[in-house]
mmCIF file with all atom_site columns, C-alpha atoms in Angstrom:
data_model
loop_
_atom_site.group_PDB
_atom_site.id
_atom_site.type_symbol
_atom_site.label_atom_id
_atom_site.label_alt_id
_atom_site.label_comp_id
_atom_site.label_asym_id
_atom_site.label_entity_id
_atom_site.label_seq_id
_atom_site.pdbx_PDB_ins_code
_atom_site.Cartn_x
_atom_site.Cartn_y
_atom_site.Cartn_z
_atom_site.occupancy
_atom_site.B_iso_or_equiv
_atom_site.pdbx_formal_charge
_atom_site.auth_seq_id
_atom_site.auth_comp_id
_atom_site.auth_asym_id
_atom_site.auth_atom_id
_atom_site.pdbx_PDB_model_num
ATOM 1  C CA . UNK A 1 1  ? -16.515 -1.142  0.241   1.00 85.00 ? 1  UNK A CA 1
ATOM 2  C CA . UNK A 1 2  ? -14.712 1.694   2.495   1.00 93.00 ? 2  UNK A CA 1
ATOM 3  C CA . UNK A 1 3  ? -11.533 -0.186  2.460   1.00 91.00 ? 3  UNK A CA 1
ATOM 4  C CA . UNK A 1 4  ? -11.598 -0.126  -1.553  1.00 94.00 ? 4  UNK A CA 1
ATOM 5  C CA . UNK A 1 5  ? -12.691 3.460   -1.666  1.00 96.00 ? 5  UNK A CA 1
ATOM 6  C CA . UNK A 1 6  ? -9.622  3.874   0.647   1.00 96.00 ? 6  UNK A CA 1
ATOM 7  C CA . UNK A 1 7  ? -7.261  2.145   -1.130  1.00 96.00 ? 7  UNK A CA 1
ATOM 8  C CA . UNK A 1 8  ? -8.161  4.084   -4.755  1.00 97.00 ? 8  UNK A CA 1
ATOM 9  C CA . UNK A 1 9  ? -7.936  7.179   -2.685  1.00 97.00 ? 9  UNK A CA 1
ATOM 10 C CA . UNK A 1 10 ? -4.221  6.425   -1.531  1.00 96.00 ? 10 UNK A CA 1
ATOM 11 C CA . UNK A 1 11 ? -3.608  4.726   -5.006  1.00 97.00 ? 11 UNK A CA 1
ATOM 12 C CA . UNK A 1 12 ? -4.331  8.082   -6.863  1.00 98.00 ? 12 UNK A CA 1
ATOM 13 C CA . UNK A 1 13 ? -2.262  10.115  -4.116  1.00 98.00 ? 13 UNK A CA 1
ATOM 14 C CA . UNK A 1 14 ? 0.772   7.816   -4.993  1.00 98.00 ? 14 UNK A CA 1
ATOM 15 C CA . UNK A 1 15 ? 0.446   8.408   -8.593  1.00 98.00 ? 15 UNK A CA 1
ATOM 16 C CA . UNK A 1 16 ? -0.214  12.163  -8.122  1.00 98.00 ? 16 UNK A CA 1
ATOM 17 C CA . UNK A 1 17 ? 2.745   12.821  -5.841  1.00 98.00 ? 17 UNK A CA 1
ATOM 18 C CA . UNK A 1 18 ? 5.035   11.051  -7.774  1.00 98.00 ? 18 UNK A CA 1
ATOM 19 C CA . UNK A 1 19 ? 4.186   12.609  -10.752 1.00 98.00 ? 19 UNK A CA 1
ATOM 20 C CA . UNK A 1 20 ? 4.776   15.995  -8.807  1.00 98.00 ? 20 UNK A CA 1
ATOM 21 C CA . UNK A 1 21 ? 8.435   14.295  -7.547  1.00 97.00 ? 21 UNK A CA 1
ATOM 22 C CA . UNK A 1 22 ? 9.305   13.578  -11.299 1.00 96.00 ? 22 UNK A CA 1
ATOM 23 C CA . UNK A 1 23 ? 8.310   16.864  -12.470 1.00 96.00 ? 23 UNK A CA 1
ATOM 24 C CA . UNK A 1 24 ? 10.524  18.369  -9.837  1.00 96.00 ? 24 UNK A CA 1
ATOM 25 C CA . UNK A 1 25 ? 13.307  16.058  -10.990 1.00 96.00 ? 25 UNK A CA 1
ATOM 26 C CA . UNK A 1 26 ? 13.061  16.994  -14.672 1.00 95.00 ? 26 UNK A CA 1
ATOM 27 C CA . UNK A 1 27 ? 12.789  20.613  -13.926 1.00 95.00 ? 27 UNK A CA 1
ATOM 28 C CA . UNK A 1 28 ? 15.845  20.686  -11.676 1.00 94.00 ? 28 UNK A CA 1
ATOM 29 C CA . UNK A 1 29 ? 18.270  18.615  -12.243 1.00 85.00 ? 29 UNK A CA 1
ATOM 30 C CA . UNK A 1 30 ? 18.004  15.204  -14.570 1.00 85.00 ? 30 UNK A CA 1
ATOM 31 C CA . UNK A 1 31 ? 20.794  13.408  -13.338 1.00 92.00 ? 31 UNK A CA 1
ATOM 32 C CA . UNK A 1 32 ? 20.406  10.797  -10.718 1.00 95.00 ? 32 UNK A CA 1
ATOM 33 C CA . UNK A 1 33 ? 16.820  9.583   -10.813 1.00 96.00 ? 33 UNK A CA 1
ATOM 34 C CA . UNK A 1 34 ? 16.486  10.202  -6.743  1.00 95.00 ? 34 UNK A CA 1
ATOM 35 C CA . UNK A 1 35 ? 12.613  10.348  -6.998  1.00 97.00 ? 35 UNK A CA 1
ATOM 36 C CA . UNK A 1 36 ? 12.969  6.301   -7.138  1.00 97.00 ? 36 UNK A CA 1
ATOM 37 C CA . UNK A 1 37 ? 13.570  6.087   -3.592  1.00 98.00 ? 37 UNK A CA 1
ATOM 38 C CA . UNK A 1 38 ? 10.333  7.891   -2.493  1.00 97.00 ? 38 UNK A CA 1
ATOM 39 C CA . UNK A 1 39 ? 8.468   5.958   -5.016  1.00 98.00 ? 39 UNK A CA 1
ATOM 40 C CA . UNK A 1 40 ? 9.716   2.633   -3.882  1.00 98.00 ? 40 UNK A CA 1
ATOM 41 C CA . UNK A 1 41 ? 9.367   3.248   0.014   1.00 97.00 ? 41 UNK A CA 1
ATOM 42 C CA . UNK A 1 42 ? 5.757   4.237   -0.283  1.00 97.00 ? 42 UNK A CA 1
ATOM 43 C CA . UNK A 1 43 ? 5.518   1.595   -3.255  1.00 97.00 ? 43 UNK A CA 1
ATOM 44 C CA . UNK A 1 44 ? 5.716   -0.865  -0.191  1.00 98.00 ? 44 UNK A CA 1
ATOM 45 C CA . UNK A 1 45 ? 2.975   0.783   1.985   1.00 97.00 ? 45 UNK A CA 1
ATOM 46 C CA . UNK A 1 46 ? 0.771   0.738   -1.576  1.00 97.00 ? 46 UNK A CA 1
ATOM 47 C CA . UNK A 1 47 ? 1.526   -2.884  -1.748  1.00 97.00 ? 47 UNK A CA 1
ATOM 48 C CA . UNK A 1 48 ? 0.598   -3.342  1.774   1.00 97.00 ? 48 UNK A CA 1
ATOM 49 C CA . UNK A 1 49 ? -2.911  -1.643  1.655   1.00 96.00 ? 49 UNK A CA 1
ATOM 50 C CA . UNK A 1 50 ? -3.310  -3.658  -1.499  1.00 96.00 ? 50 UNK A CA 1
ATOM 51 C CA . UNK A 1 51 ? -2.507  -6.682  0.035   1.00 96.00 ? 51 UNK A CA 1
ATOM 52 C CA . UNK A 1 52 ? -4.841  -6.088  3.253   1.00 93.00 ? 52 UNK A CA 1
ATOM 53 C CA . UNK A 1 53 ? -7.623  -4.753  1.101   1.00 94.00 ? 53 UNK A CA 1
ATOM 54 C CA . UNK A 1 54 ? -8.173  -7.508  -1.650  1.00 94.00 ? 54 UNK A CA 1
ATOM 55 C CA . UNK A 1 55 ? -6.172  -10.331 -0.655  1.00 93.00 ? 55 UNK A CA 1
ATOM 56 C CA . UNK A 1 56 ? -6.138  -11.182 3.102   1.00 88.00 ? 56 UNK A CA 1
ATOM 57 C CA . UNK A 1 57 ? -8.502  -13.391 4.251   1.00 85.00 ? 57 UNK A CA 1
ATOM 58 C CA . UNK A 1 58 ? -10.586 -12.056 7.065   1.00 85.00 ? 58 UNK A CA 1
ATOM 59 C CA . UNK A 1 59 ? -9.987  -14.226 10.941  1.00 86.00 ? 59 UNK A CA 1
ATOM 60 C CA . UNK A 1 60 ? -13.253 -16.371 11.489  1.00 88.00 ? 60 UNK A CA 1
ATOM 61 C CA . UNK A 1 61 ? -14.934 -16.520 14.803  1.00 91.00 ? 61 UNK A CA 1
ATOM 62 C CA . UNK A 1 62 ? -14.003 -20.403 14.161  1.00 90.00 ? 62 UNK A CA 1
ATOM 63 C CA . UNK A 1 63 ? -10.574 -19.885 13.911  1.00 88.00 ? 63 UNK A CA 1
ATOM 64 C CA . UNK A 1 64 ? -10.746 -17.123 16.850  1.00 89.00 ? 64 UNK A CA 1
ATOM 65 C CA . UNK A 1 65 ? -12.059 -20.014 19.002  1.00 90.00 ? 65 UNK A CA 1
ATOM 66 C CA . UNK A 1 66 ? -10.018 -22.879 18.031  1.00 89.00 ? 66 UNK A CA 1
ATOM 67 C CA . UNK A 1 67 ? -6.868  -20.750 19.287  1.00 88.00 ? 67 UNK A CA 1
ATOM 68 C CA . UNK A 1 68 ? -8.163  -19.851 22.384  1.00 91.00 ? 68 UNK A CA 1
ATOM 69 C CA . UNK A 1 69 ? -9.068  -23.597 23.013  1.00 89.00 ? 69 UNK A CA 1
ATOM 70 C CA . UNK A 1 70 ? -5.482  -24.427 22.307  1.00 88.00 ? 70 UNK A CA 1
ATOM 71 C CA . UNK A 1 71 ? -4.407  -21.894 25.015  1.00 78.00 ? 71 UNK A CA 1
ATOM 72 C CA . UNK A 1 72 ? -6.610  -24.141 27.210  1.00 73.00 ? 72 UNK A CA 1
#
């Protein structure tokens, strides 16, 4: 339940800060759309907590022990 709290936590951040990059871009300049590249990188961490949070499937004490009898 932590790792879900943790994840809408960082989720909200993402959308937060790049609302603050856009802003910054439309204030300043609005020519090249640089705020892409922040929002991509960190895009990929997002993903990654997503992916560890909802989709992995958690190691088994089974599984733990049939690799260490393979090292056997």
């Amino acid at each position: 339940m932590e790792a879900k709290r943790g994840f809408a936590r960082h989720a909200t951040v993402y959308v937060a800060g790049n609302f603050l990059l856009v802003a910054i871009w439309a204030i300043t300049s609005r020519g090249y759309f640089w705020p892409i590249w922040p929002m991509l990188g960190w895009g990929v961490g997002l993903g990654m907590n997503y992916w560890s949070v909802f989709l992995r499937k958690p190691i088994s004490d089974d599984e733990i022990r049939r690799e260490l009898e393979k090292g056997r």
